[in-house]
């Protein structure tokens, strides 16, 4: 797999580069302002390197899940504005994805200039399962540039026109972010330094089942928190009150616990309340005594201590998924405590993107304290599961 640095060393001045970036940032629903610009900042090393080398950069990205047609609430206008601020140069936004305005603005680029195309998912063909439909859009993308750079690791598990098909039509390389993600994930899957501890959270066991089964033979400890822990606790025979429970996964969790022995570590206490609320009255209860009318919404302080002890001995850690409803103040302590323990690991610490990365930033933790913060939650998990990712496969010559 060739890299963007290979491309730059060969000379890219004056050439138009189609750069697929992951700029899918969260927006405030009322104001439309960006609430977390982490993915935009993660795209800057590749983008700035191309600019410094004199490339004329056409950036493509998606935002949210529009239904294959223009939708103002999913416009990349806020992203163009933030990119302009971070790059300290105007970044115009094309009025369309790969139409007349995109072509005109791409033709007008000078060396070091940057153009952002409108949300690629405004075109239904971007996500189509029909190869010919995606191919027609990819042809229009390819007409905008001379070479393709994929730096959107968070999208490489998608067989989309801007991720897969356009790379078949242009000389292609991996951006710096994709290269870094691959380097880190390879360390996790090939020969991790031990002890190797994985922390999984989030709401549902079913969302993480494949990665649990893939990782269990490889890890020394698997620490389970978040809403998914209650299905495991039910599999141990505990009542979980009104906590989130996937009844159809209880037998699966029982099987996993039997196979893993002491390698799966579950919470011993939880922070419980009657409802999701920022001013909820909470109580800390043992997992063996969760009242029927309460739901667990965070791991408790004793669990944080136990998880912290396991993490303190680790040399390699992968963390994906919060320990509770970290968006609400009464249920932040578990995620904060585990995040701080991950940051303190004497070795490689990897934050697996998605809500975990958002939690690090929302809780005001030092991003530099981690070995790597991934931008690709779903893509990272699928890579760890051993799946072939279309956006990576197409970059491999």
XYZ file of C-alpha atoms in Angstrom, residues 3-364:
362
model
C 1.314 6.337 1.112
C 0.668 10.017 0.578
C 4.298 10.627 1.497
C 5.343 8.419 -1.429
C 3.126 10.564 -3.630
C 4.591 13.804 -2.304
C 8.157 12.565 -2.750
C 7.400 11.888 -6.426
C 6.075 15.424 -6.870
C 2.477 16.564 -6.618
C 2.768 20.301 -7.266
C 0.090 21.516 -9.666
C -1.748 18.171 -9.630
C -5.326 17.858 -8.478
C -5.753 15.407 -5.590
C -9.101 13.886 -4.649
C -8.856 13.493 -0.878
C -11.520 11.418 0.865
C -11.560 12.644 4.458
C -13.667 11.717 7.477
C -15.307 14.995 8.496
C -18.471 13.460 9.944
C -18.610 15.691 13.012
C -21.500 16.123 15.471
C -23.594 19.269 15.122
C -25.782 21.024 17.656
C -29.349 20.401 16.472
C -30.533 23.912 17.246
C -27.624 26.093 16.170
C -26.002 23.833 13.573
C -22.585 24.507 15.104
C -19.907 21.820 15.440
C -19.764 20.376 18.957
C -16.602 18.265 18.482
C -14.084 19.049 15.727
C -11.785 16.107 16.508
C -12.215 14.446 13.132
C -11.524 17.691 11.292
C -8.308 18.204 13.242
C -7.305 14.587 12.598
C -7.494 15.258 8.842
C -5.095 18.201 8.975
C -1.696 16.424 8.762
C -2.452 14.877 5.360
C -4.284 17.942 4.114
C -1.534 20.359 5.131
C 1.205 18.111 3.727
C -0.532 18.113 0.344
C -0.957 21.896 0.449
C 2.677 22.433 1.378
C 3.665 20.260 -1.593
C 1.639 22.451 -3.960
C -1.234 20.050 -4.618
C -4.658 21.323 -5.607
C -6.862 19.473 -3.128
C -10.477 18.468 -3.717
C -11.863 17.161 -0.422
C -14.832 14.791 -0.292
C -16.645 13.797 2.899
C -20.017 12.840 4.305
C -22.034 14.143 7.239
C -24.845 12.240 8.912
C -27.343 10.124 7.025
C -29.195 12.219 4.435
C -31.495 10.170 2.229
C -29.638 10.462 -1.056
C -30.696 14.052 -1.778
C -29.620 17.548 -0.674
C -30.734 18.351 2.874
C -29.670 21.670 4.464
C -29.328 20.162 7.942
C -26.550 17.896 6.630
C -24.670 20.498 4.597
C -20.900 20.594 5.037
C -20.970 24.403 5.283
C -20.015 24.403 9.005
C -17.142 22.044 8.196
C -15.879 24.309 5.399
C -15.928 27.231 7.824
C -13.998 25.304 10.481
C -11.467 24.019 7.933
C -10.910 27.602 6.807
C -10.143 28.595 10.396
C -7.799 25.684 11.068
C -5.919 25.983 7.761
C -5.966 29.793 7.948
C -7.012 29.979 4.303
C -10.403 30.152 2.578
C -11.927 26.739 1.870
C -14.859 27.214 -0.512
C -17.742 24.742 -0.488
C -19.033 23.500 -3.823
C -22.775 23.871 -4.261
C -23.014 20.252 -5.405
C -21.207 16.941 -4.995
C -19.718 16.329 -8.430
C -21.741 18.556 -10.720
C -21.189 21.779 -12.625
C -20.219 23.891 -9.615
C -17.787 21.258 -8.302
C -16.121 21.046 -11.730
C -15.880 24.821 -12.103
C -14.408 25.303 -8.622
C -11.976 22.385 -9.067
C -10.785 23.842 -12.389
C -10.174 27.190 -10.658
C -7.913 25.794 -7.915
C -4.358 27.076 -7.664
C -1.371 25.325 -6.123
C -1.998 24.780 -2.391
C -5.706 25.600 -2.653
C -8.427 23.477 -1.056
C -12.003 22.875 -2.216
C -14.620 21.004 -0.167
C -17.336 19.187 -2.095
C -20.843 19.123 -0.683
C -21.894 16.063 1.341
C -21.270 13.016 -0.880
C -24.356 11.344 0.567
C -26.505 13.980 -1.142
C -26.030 11.644 -4.134
C -27.966 8.376 -3.774
C -25.331 6.641 -5.891
C -22.694 7.150 -3.171
C -24.122 4.377 -1.014
C -25.876 2.345 -3.723
C -25.443 -1.424 -3.781
C -25.548 -1.258 -7.583
C -22.009 -1.223 -8.984
C -23.039 0.688 -12.125
C -24.751 3.460 -10.143
C -21.752 3.913 -7.875
C -19.474 3.727 -10.907
C -21.223 6.615 -12.656
C -20.671 8.838 -9.622
C -17.088 7.600 -9.274
C -16.479 8.589 -12.901
C -17.539 12.138 -12.055
C -15.321 12.146 -8.970
C -12.364 10.892 -10.992
C -12.855 13.652 -13.557
C -12.150 16.202 -10.813
C -8.610 15.004 -10.068
C -5.448 13.214 -11.154
C -4.836 11.056 -8.094
C -6.809 9.659 -5.125
C -5.853 9.798 -1.434
C -7.967 7.990 1.150
C -7.585 9.434 4.634
C -11.078 8.508 5.874
C -10.393 5.482 8.023
C -13.840 5.803 9.575
C -15.370 4.955 6.181
C -13.048 2.232 4.855
C -15.500 -0.501 5.877
C -18.031 0.935 3.388
C -18.169 -0.041 -0.280
C -19.131 3.495 -1.321
C -18.361 5.426 -4.494
C -16.000 7.923 -2.831
C -14.248 5.196 -0.826
C -14.043 2.186 -3.124
C -15.002 2.877 -6.739
C -13.064 6.094 -7.348
C -9.864 4.397 -6.147
C -10.264 1.928 -9.019
C -10.224 4.826 -11.468
C -7.239 6.868 -10.273
C -3.722 6.220 -8.976
C -4.334 5.760 -5.249
C -2.489 6.055 -1.942
C -3.292 5.996 1.764
C -3.275 9.200 3.781
C -1.316 9.644 7.001
C -4.321 8.989 9.232
C -5.180 5.712 7.487
C -1.521 4.651 7.670
C -1.378 5.423 11.406
C -4.633 3.551 12.097
C -3.307 0.500 10.264
C -0.004 0.634 12.140
C -1.774 0.691 15.518
C -4.403 -1.925 14.689
C -1.713 -4.242 13.321
C 0.067 -4.008 16.672
C -3.183 -4.972 18.414
C -3.830 -7.968 16.177
C -0.379 -9.382 15.430
C 1.841 -9.508 18.524
C 0.598 -7.166 21.281
C 2.843 -6.629 24.270
C 1.317 -8.333 27.291
C -0.653 -8.138 29.450
C -3.191 -7.140 26.767
C -6.418 -5.695 28.193
C -9.502 -4.733 26.195
C -12.238 -2.501 27.661
C -15.617 -2.682 25.960
C -18.653 -0.579 26.758
C -21.638 0.794 24.919
C -25.237 -0.225 25.033
C -25.680 -3.609 23.366
C -23.868 -6.935 23.450
C -25.200 -7.658 19.960
C -23.249 -4.678 18.586
C -19.980 -6.014 19.993
C -20.531 -9.767 19.816
C -18.329 -10.366 16.771
C -15.419 -8.396 18.191
C -15.760 -10.103 21.587
C -15.539 -13.525 19.966
C -12.586 -12.418 17.834
C -10.660 -10.872 20.724
C -11.308 -13.377 23.522
C -8.637 -15.853 22.368
C -6.087 -13.022 22.176
C -6.595 -10.977 25.352
C -5.495 -11.437 28.922
C -8.488 -9.553 30.305
C -11.744 -8.256 28.779
C -13.367 -5.607 30.970
C -17.069 -5.123 30.215
C -19.038 -2.006 31.176
C -21.791 0.157 29.760
C -25.316 -1.049 29.074
C -23.996 -4.278 27.592
C -22.772 -5.482 30.985
C -26.314 -6.138 32.211
C -26.886 -8.955 29.747
C -23.697 -10.585 31.059
C -24.857 -10.037 34.641
C -28.213 -11.616 33.801
C -26.289 -14.572 32.370
C -24.706 -14.964 35.817
C -28.184 -15.144 37.318
C -28.398 -11.608 38.710
C -31.494 -9.431 38.517
C -30.787 -6.205 36.627
C -33.862 -4.149 37.545
C -35.032 -1.985 34.649
C -31.527 -1.804 33.156
C -30.949 -2.368 29.453
C -31.172 -6.083 28.758
C -30.951 -8.110 25.553
C -32.818 -11.220 26.628
C -32.034 -13.007 23.377
C -28.287 -12.673 24.086
C -28.271 -14.099 27.625
C -27.417 -17.632 26.497
C -24.640 -16.274 24.280
C -23.174 -14.327 27.201
C -23.390 -17.437 29.379
C -21.417 -19.347 26.761
C -18.794 -16.601 26.505
C -18.382 -16.457 30.272
C -17.915 -20.212 30.464
C -15.326 -20.155 27.688
C -13.407 -17.180 29.072
C -13.109 -18.144 32.708
C -11.661 -15.249 34.684
C -10.600 -13.348 31.561
C -13.974 -11.541 31.359
C -14.243 -9.049 34.218
C -17.686 -7.593 34.978
C -18.772 -4.706 37.218
C -19.338 -5.384 40.892
C -21.379 -2.213 41.505
C -23.372 0.277 39.428
C -24.753 3.788 39.688
C -28.522 3.423 39.427
C -31.490 5.754 39.042
C -35.150 5.617 38.069
C -34.637 7.511 34.802
C -32.175 9.217 32.440
C -31.910 12.740 33.868
C -29.215 15.300 34.571
C -30.723 15.888 38.014
C -31.552 12.268 38.790
C -31.320 11.001 42.334
C -28.740 8.228 42.133
C -27.600 5.405 44.340
C -24.633 3.042 44.180
C -25.692 -0.580 44.502
C -23.940 -3.949 44.231
C -24.740 -5.786 41.012
C -26.238 -8.557 43.140
C -28.822 -6.162 44.638
C -30.162 -3.929 41.835
C -33.747 -2.977 42.817
C -36.482 -3.834 40.338
C -37.445 -0.169 39.869
C -33.914 1.121 39.161
C -31.723 1.014 36.071
C -27.951 0.924 36.058
C -26.565 3.903 34.135
C -22.860 3.798 35.028
C -20.342 1.472 36.617
C -19.731 2.146 40.295
C -16.628 3.328 42.160
C -15.548 -0.159 43.273
C -15.723 -1.334 39.668
C -13.579 1.611 38.575
C -10.989 0.521 41.158
C -11.008 -3.080 39.922
C -10.829 -2.056 36.267
C -8.065 0.411 37.168
C -6.013 -2.344 38.795
C -6.305 -4.511 35.673
C -5.357 -1.576 33.444
C -2.475 -0.605 35.710
C -0.768 -3.916 34.988
C -1.380 -3.774 31.230
C 1.154 -3.059 28.508
C -1.394 -2.899 25.660
C -4.946 -1.556 25.968
C -7.796 -1.111 23.504
C -10.851 0.759 24.787
C -14.108 1.028 22.856
C -17.357 2.221 24.395
C -18.243 4.346 27.445
C -18.929 2.826 30.846
C -22.209 4.695 31.263
C -24.326 7.601 30.099
C -21.348 9.979 30.215
C -23.316 12.785 28.548
C -25.160 13.341 31.864
C -23.216 14.552 34.911
C -24.512 11.952 37.431
C -23.248 9.127 35.234
C -19.834 10.405 34.118
C -17.583 9.096 36.886
C -17.233 5.554 35.572
C -16.189 6.582 32.078
C -13.900 9.290 33.477
C -12.191 6.884 35.877
C -11.638 4.212 33.249
C -10.478 6.791 30.684
C -7.922 8.119 33.156
C -6.691 4.586 33.871
C -6.329 3.904 30.140
C -4.354 7.135 29.743
C -1.974 6.082 32.515
C -1.071 2.747 30.888
C 2.675 2.170 30.606
C 2.567 0.962 27.033
C 0.267 1.281 24.023
C -3.149 2.757 24.810
C -5.692 2.936 21.982
C -9.043 4.696 22.185
C -11.301 3.035 19.630
C -13.073 6.071 18.223
C -16.797 6.809 18.325
C -18.276 7.559 21.736
C -14.996 6.743 23.496
C -13.154 9.496 21.633
C -16.082 11.858 22.188
C -15.985 11.089 25.913
C -12.277 11.926 26.150
C -12.937 15.340 24.659
C -16.235 16.050 26.442
C -14.739 15.169 29.816
C -11.800 17.499 29.170
